[in-house]
Coordinates of C-alpha atoms in Angstrom, one line a residue:
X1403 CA -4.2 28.6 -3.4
X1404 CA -7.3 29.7 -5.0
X1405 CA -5.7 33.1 -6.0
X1406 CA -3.4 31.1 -8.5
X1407 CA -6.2 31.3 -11.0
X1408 CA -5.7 27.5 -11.8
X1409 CA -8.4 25.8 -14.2
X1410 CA -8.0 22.1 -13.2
X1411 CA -11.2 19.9 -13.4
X1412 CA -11.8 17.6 -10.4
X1413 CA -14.6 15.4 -9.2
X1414 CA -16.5 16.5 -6.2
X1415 CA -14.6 15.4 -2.9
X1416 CA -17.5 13.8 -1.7
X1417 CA -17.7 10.0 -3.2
X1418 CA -19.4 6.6 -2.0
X1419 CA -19.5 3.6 -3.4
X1420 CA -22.9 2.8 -3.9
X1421 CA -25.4 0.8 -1.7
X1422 CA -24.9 -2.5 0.4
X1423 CA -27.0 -4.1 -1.9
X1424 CA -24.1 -5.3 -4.0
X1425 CA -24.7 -8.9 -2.9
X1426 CA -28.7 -9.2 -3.4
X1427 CA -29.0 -12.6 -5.5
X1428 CA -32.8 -12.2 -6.8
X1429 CA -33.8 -10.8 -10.1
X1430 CA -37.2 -9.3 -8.7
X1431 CA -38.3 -6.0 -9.8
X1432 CA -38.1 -4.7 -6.4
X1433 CA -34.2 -5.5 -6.1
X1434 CA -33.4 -4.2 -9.9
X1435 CA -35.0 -0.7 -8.8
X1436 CA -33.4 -0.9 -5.2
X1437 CA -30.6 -1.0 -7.0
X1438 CA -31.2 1.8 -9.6
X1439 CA -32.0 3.6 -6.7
X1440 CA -28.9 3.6 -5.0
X1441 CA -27.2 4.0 -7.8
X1442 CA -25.3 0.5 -8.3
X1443 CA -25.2 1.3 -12.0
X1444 CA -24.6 4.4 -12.2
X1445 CA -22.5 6.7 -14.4
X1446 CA -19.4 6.6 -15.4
X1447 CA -16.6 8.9 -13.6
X1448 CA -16.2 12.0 -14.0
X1449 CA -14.2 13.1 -17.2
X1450 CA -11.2 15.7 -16.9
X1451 CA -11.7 18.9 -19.0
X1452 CA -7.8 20.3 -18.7
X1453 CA -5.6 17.0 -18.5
X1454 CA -6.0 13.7 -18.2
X1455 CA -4.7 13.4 -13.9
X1456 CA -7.7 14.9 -13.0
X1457 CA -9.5 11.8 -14.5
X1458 CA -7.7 9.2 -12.8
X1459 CA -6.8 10.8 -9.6
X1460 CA -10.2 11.4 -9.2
X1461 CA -11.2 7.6 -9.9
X1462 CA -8.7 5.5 -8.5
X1463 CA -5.4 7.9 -7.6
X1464 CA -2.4 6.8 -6.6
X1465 CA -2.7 8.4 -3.4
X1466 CA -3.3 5.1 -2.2
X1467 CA -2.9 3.4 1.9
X1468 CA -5.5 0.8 1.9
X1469 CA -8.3 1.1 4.6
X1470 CA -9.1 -2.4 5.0
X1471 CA -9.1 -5.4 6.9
X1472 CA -9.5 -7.1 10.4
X1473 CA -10.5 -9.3 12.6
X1474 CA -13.7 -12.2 13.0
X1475 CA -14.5 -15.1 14.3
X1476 CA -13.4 -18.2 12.3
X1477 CA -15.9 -20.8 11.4
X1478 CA -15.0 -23.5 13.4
X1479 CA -15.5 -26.9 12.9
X1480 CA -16.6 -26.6 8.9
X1481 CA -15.1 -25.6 5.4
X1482 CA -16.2 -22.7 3.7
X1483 CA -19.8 -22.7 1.4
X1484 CA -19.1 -21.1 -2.0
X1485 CA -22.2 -19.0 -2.3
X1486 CA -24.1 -18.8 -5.1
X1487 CA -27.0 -16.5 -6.5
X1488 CA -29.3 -19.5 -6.7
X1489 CA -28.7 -20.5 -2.7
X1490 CA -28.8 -17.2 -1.7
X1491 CA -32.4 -16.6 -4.1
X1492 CA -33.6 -19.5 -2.7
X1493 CA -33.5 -18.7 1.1
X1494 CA -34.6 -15.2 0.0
X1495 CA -34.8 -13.5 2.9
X1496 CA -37.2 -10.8 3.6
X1497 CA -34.0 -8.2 4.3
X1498 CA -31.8 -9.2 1.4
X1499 CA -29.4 -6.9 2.0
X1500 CA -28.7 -7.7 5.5
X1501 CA -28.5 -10.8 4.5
X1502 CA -26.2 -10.1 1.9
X1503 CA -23.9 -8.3 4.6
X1504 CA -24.1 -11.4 7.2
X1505 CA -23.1 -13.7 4.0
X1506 CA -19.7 -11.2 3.1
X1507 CA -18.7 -11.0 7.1
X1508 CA -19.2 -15.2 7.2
X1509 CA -17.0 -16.0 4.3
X1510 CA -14.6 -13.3 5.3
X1511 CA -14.0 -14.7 9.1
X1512 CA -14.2 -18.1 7.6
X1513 CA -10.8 -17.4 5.9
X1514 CA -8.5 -17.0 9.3
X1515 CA -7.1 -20.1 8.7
X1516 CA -6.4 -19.1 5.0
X1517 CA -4.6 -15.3 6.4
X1518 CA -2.4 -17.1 8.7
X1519 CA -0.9 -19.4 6.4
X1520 CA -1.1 -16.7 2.9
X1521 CA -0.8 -13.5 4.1
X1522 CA 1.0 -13.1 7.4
X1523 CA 4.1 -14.5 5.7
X1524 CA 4.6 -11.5 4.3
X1525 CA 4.7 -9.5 7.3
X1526 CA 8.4 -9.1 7.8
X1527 CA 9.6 -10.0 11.3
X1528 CA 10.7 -6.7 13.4
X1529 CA 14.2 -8.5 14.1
X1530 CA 14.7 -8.4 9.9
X1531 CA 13.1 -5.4 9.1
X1532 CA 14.4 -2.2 7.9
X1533 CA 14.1 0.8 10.0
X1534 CA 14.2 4.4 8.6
X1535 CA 18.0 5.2 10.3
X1536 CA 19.5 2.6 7.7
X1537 CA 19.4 4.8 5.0
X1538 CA 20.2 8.0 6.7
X1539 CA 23.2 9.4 8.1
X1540 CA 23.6 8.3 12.0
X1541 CA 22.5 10.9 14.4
X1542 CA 23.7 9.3 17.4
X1543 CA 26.0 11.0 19.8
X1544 CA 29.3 10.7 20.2
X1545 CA 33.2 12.3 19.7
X1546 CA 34.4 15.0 17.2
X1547 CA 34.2 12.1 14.7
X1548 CA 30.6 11.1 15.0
X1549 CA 29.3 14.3 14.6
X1550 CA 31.9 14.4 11.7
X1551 CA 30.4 11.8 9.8
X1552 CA 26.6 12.7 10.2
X1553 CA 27.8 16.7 8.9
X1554 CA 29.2 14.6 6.2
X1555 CA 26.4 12.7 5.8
X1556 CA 23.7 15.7 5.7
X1557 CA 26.5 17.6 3.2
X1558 CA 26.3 14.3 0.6
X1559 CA 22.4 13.7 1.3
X1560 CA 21.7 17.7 0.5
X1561 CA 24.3 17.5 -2.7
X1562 CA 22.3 14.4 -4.0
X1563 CA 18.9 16.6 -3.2
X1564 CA 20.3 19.7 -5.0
X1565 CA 19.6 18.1 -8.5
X1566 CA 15.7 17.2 -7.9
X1567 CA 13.3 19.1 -10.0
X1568 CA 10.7 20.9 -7.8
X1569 CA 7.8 18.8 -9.8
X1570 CA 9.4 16.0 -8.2
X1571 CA 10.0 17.4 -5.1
X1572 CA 5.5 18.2 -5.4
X1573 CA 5.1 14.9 -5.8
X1574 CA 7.7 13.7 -2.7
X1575 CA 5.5 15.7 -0.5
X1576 CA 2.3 14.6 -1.7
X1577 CA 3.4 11.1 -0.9
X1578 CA 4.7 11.7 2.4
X1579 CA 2.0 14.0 3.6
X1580 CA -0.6 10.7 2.6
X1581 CA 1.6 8.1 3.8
X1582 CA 2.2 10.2 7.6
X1583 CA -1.9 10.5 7.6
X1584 CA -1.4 6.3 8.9
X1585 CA -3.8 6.5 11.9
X1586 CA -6.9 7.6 9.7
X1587 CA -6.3 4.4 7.2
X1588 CA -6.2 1.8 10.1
X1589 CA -9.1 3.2 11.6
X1590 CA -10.8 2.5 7.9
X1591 CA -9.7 -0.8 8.5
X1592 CA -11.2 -1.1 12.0
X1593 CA -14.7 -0.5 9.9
X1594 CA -15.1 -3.5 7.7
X1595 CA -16.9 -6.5 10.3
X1596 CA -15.3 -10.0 10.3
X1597 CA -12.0 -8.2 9.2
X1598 CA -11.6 -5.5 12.5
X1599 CA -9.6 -5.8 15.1
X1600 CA -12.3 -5.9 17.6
X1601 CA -10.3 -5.5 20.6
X1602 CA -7.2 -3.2 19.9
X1603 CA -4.9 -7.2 20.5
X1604 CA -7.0 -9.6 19.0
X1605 CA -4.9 -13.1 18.2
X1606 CA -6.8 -13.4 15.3
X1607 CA -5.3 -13.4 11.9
X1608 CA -6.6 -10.6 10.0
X1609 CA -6.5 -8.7 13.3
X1610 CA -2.8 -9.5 13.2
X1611 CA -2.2 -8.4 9.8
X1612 CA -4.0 -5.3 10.0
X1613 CA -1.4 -4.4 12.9
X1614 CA 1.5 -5.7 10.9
X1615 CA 0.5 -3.8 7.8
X1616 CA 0.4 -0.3 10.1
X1617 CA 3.7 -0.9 11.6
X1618 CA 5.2 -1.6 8.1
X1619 CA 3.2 1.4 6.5
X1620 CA 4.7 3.7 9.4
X1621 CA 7.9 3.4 8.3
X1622 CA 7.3 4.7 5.3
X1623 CA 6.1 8.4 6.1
X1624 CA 9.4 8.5 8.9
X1625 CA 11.7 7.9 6.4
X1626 CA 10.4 10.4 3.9
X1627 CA 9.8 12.6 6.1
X1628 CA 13.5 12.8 8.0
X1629 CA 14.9 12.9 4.2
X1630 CA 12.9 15.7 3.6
X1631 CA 13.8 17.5 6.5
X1632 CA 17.8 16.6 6.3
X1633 CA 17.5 17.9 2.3
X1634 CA 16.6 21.8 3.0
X1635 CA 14.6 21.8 0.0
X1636 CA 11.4 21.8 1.4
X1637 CA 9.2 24.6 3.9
X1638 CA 9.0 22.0 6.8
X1639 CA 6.5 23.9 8.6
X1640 CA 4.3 23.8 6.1
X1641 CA 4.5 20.4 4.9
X1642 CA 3.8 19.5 8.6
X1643 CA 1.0 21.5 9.3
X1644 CA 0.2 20.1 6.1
X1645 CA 0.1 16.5 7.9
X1646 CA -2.1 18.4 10.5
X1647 CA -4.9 19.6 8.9
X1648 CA -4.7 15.8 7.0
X1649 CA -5.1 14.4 9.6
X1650 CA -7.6 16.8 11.3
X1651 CA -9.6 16.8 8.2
X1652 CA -10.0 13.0 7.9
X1653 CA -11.0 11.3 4.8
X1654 CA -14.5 10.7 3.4
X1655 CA -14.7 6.7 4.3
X1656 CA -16.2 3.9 1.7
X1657 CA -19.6 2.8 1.9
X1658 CA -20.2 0.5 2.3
X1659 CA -17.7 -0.6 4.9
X1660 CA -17.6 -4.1 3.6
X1661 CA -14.8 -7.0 3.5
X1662 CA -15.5 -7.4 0.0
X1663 CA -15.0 -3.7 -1.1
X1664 CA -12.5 -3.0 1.3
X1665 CA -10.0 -5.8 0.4
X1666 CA -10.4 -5.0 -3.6
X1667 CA -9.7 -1.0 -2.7
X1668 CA -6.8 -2.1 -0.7
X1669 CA -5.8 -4.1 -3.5
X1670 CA -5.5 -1.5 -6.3
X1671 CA -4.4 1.2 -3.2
X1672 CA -1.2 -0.7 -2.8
X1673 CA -0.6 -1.1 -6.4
X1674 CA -0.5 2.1 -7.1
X1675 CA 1.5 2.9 -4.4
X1676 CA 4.0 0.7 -5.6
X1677 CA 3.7 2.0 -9.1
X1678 CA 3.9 5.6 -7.5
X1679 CA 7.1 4.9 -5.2
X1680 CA 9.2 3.1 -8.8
X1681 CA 8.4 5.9 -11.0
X1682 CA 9.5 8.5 -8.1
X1683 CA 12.6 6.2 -7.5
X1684 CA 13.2 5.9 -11.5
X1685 CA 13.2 9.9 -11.8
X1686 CA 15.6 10.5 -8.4
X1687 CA 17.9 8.1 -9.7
X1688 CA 18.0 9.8 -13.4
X1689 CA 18.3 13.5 -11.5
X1690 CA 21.4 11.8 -9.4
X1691 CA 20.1 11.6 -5.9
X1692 CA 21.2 8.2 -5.3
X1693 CA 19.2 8.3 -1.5
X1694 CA 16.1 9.4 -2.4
X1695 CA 16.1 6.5 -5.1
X1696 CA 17.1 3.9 -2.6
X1697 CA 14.3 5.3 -0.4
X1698 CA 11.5 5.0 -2.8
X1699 CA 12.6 1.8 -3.8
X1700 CA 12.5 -0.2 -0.4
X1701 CA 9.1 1.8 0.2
X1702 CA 8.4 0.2 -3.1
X1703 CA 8.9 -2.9 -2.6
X1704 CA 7.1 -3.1 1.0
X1705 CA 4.5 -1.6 -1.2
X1706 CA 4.5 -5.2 -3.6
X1707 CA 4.6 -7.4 -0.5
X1708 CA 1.4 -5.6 0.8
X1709 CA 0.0 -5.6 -2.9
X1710 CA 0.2 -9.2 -2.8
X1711 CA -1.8 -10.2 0.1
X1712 CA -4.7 -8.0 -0.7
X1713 CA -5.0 -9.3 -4.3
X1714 CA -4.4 -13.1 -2.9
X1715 CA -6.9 -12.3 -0.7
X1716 CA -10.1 -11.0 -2.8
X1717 CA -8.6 -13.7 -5.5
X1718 CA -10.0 -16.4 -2.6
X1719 CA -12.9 -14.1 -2.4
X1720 CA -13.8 -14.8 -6.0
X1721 CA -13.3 -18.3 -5.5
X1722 CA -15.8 -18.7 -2.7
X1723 CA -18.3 -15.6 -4.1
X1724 CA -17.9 -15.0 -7.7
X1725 CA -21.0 -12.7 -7.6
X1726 CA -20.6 -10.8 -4.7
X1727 CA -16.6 -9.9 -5.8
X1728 CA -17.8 -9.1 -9.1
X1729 CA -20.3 -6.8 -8.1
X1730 CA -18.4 -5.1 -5.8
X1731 CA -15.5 -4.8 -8.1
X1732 CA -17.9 -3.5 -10.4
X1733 CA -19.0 -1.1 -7.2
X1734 CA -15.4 0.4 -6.6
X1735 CA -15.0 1.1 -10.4
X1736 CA -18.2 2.8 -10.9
X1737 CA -17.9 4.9 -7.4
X1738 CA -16.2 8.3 -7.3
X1739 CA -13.4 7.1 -4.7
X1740 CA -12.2 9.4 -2.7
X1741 CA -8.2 9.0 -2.2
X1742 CA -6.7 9.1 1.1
X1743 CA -5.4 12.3 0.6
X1744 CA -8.4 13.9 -0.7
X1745 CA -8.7 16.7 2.2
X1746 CA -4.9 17.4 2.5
X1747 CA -4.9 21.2 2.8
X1748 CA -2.1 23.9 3.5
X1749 CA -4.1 26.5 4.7
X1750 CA -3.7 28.1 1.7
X1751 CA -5.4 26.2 -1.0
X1752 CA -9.0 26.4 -2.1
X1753 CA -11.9 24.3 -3.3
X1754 CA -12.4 21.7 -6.6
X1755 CA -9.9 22.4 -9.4
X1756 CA -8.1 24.9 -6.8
X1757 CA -7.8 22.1 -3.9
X1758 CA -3.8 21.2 -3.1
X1759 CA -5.0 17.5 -3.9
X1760 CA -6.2 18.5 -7.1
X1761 CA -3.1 20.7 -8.3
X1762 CA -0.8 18.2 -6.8
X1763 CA -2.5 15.2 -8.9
X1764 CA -1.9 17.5 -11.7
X1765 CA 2.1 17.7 -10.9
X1766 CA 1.7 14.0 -10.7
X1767 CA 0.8 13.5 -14.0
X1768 CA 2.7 15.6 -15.8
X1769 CA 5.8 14.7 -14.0
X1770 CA 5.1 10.7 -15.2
X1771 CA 4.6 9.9 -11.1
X1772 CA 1.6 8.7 -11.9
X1773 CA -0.7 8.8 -14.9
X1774 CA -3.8 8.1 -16.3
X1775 CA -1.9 5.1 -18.8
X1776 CA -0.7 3.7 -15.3
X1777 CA -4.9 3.6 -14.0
X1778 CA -5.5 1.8 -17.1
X1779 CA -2.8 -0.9 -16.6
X1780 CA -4.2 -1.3 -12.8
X1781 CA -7.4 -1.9 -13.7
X1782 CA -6.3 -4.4 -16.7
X1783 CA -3.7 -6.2 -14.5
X1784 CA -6.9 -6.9 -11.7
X1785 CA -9.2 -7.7 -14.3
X1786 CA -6.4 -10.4 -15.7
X1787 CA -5.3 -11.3 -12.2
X1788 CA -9.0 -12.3 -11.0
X1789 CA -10.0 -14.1 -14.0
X1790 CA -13.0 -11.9 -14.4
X1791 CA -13.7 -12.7 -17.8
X1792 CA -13.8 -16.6 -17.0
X1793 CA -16.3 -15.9 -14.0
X1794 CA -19.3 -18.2 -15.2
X1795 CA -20.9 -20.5 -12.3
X1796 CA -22.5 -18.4 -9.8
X1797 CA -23.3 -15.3 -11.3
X1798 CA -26.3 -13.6 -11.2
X1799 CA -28.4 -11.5 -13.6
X1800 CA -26.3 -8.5 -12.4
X1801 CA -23.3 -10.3 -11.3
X1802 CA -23.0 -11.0 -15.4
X1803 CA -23.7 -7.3 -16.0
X1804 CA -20.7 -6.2 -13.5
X1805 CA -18.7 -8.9 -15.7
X1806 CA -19.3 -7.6 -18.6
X1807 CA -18.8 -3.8 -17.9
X1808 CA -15.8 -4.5 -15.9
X1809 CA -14.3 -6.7 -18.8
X1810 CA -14.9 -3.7 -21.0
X1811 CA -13.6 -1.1 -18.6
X1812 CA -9.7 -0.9 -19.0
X1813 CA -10.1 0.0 -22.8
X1814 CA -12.7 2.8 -22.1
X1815 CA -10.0 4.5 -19.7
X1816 CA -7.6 4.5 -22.3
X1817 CA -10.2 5.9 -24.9
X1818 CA -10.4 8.3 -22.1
X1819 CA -7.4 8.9 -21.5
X1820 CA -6.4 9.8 -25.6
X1821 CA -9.3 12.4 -25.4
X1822 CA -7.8 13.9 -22.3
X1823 CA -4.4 14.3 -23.5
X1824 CA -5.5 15.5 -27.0
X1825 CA -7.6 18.3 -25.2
X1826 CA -4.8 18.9 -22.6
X1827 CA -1.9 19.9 -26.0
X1828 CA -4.9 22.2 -27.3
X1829 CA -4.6 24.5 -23.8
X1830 CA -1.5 26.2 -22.4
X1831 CA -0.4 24.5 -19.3
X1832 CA -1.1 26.2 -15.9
X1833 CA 1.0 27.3 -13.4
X1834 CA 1.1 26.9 -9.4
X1835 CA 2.7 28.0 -7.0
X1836 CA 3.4 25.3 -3.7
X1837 CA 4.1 26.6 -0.2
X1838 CA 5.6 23.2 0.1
X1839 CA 8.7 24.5 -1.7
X1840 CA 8.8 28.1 -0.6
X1841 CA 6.0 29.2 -3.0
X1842 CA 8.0 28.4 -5.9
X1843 CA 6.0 28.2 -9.3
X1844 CA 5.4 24.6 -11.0
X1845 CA 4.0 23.5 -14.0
X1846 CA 0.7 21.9 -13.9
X1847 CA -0.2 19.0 -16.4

């Protein structure tokens, strides 16, 4: 709503994250200014002016669904190389970063075998699953007493719904409009060779997983979406036109599409997520909706599961290519990311600070959703998980200078993130209005 005269700084929507080169193992000239070129080390993200959301929703938001994985031909018949910067200078190919690419898609369809014992586990089977109906009233037909118990139902779901702060409500949408943009993600994932499904049924493992993960992940915007529609606190129509234009927009995908950088974004994608879901859970259960708070919290915890194979994942990656992970770790950090729901748009809404994405990530913040503290701790907790500061054999001339600046990293956000909030209690808080909630006004961070 650009007439709302909001003043909300935000990084520019378009965002990559930097060159293919990430993998070149040769300290020629020619490589360093390749690299320079394409802007491998480049600057630091954009800093927020009004509050500190617009800093890390504009780096690594919460607003999450991974785009990666699937698909690739396992290396039969041999283990795994590790790769290292001094095999990979040695051959020196006259197209290193072709080369560099080939190397990434090998290792990743070496690791089939690896998926189908680590990660499809934590698929759950259909059979044991939970389905959206289990936590909301039964709709199916029947007597007088049926439709007795779902009016029931409704009456106790809207009571429960009745207490829910509209900032909450902001940030309910948000996640539901992101989560029901589903077919865009798996396409993302359908991108990244020696991870895609290359056929649409492919036995393979990854292939597998990346259906498995979309069927999980699909659940997630049905449920909130059917609890938003049996609450009555929200303009439907406009939350699903909403999910239209979402999806109709699309969303700006990561370059480049590599394993290696798609496994690391889905990675921090599904921790937030899962950080995202428990803090919305946490504040529905303080404001006494006992349904919405059982809602976030199994979306939550599929969230974890999904969380875990990704970081399992590029952990093996870091085993087998220390220098390629930690140069494209140090590529994902450094990028200006743009978020799966980026180019959400009500119709209404305008450009930059005035975007829906960009007032909503505000709501976000200020409601304790998710913050630019909770950033921080992602990037700390991957840093810690991946043993990034123990990375020695292997490493390259730049594969030490990605150590090094990621190692420093989490503290700088939180340097960050003091300034931010020390500027944002010198300024009197903005005020939006959201046709989600009937044009109702909320408080920005």
């Amino acid at each position: 709503m650009a007439s709302s005269g909001l003043a909300v700084a935000a990084t520019a929507s378009s965002a990559w994250l930097c060159c293919p080169n990430h993998h070149i193992h040769t300290s020629s000239s020619r490589s360093r200014k390749h690299l320079l070129l394409h802007g491998l080390y480049g600057s630091a993200p954009a800093r927020t002016r009004y509050s500190s959301c617009n800093f890390i929703h504009n780096v690594m938001s919460r607003y999450y669904i991974c785009f990666v994985v699937n698909g690739g031909e396992p290396c039969r018949g041999r283990r795994p190389p590790v790769w290292t910067a001094a095999a990979a200078t040695a051959a020196a190919p006259a197209d290193t970063a072709a080369s560099a690419r080939r190397e990434q898609v090998e290792i990743a369809r070496s690791l089939n075998a690896w998926v189908e014992e680590n990660m499809l586990p934590l698929l759950t089977p259909v059979d044991s699953a939970w389905q959206p109906h289990d936590f909301l009233p039964c709709s199916a037909a029947g007597g007088g007493e049926a439709l007795a118990a779902f009016t029931e139902g409704v009456a106790e779901l809207r009571a429960g719904a009745a207490g829910v702060p509209d900032e909450v409500l902001v940030c309910l949408v948000g996640n539901m409009v992101t989560e029901e943009a589903l077919p865009t993600y798996q396409s993302m994932g359908n991108r990244a060779e020696g991870l895609a499904d290359g056929t649409g049924v492919s036995p393979l493992p990854w292939a597998r997983w990346l259906r498995g993960w979309t069927a999980e992940e699909n659940r997630h915007g049905d449920l909130l979406n059917r609890y938003l529609y049996l609450s009555g606190r929200v303009d439907m129509r406009q939350v699903e036109a909403t999910v239209h234009r979402l999806l109709r927009n699309g969303m700006e995908m990561l370059a480049p599409a590599s394993p290696y950088h798609g496994l690391i974004y889905g990675a921090f994608q599904e921790r937030a997520t899962f950080v995202s879901h428990g803090h919305t859970a946490r504040l529905a259960g303080q404001y006494g909706d006992r349904a919405l708070a059982k809602i976030c919290g199994v979306i939550a915890a599929d969230e974890r599961r999904h969380e875990a194979g990704y970081t399992m994942a590029s952990a093996r990656l870091f085993e087998l290519d220390p220098d390629g992970m930690a140069r494209a770790l140090a590529d994902v950090m450094r990028g200006k990311v743009t978020m799966p729901g980026q180019l959400m748009s009500d119709g209404r809404d305008g450009d930059g600070e005035h975007s829906l994405f960009a007032r909503f990530s505000a709501v976000a913040e200020r409601a304790g959703v998710y913050t630019a503290r909770d950033y921080g701790d992602l990037v700390e907790h991957f840093v810690r998980r991946w043993r990034v500061a123990e990375l020695a054999a292997g490493l390259s001339g730049e594969g030490r200078r990605a150590q090094e600046y990621l190692c420093g990293l989490a503290p700088k956000i939180r340097r960050m993130e003091e300034l931010a909030h020390r500027r944002a209690a010198r300024i009197e808080p903005a005020m939006a209005r959201f046709s989600w909630i009937f044009d109702r006004p909320v408080m920005l961070g």
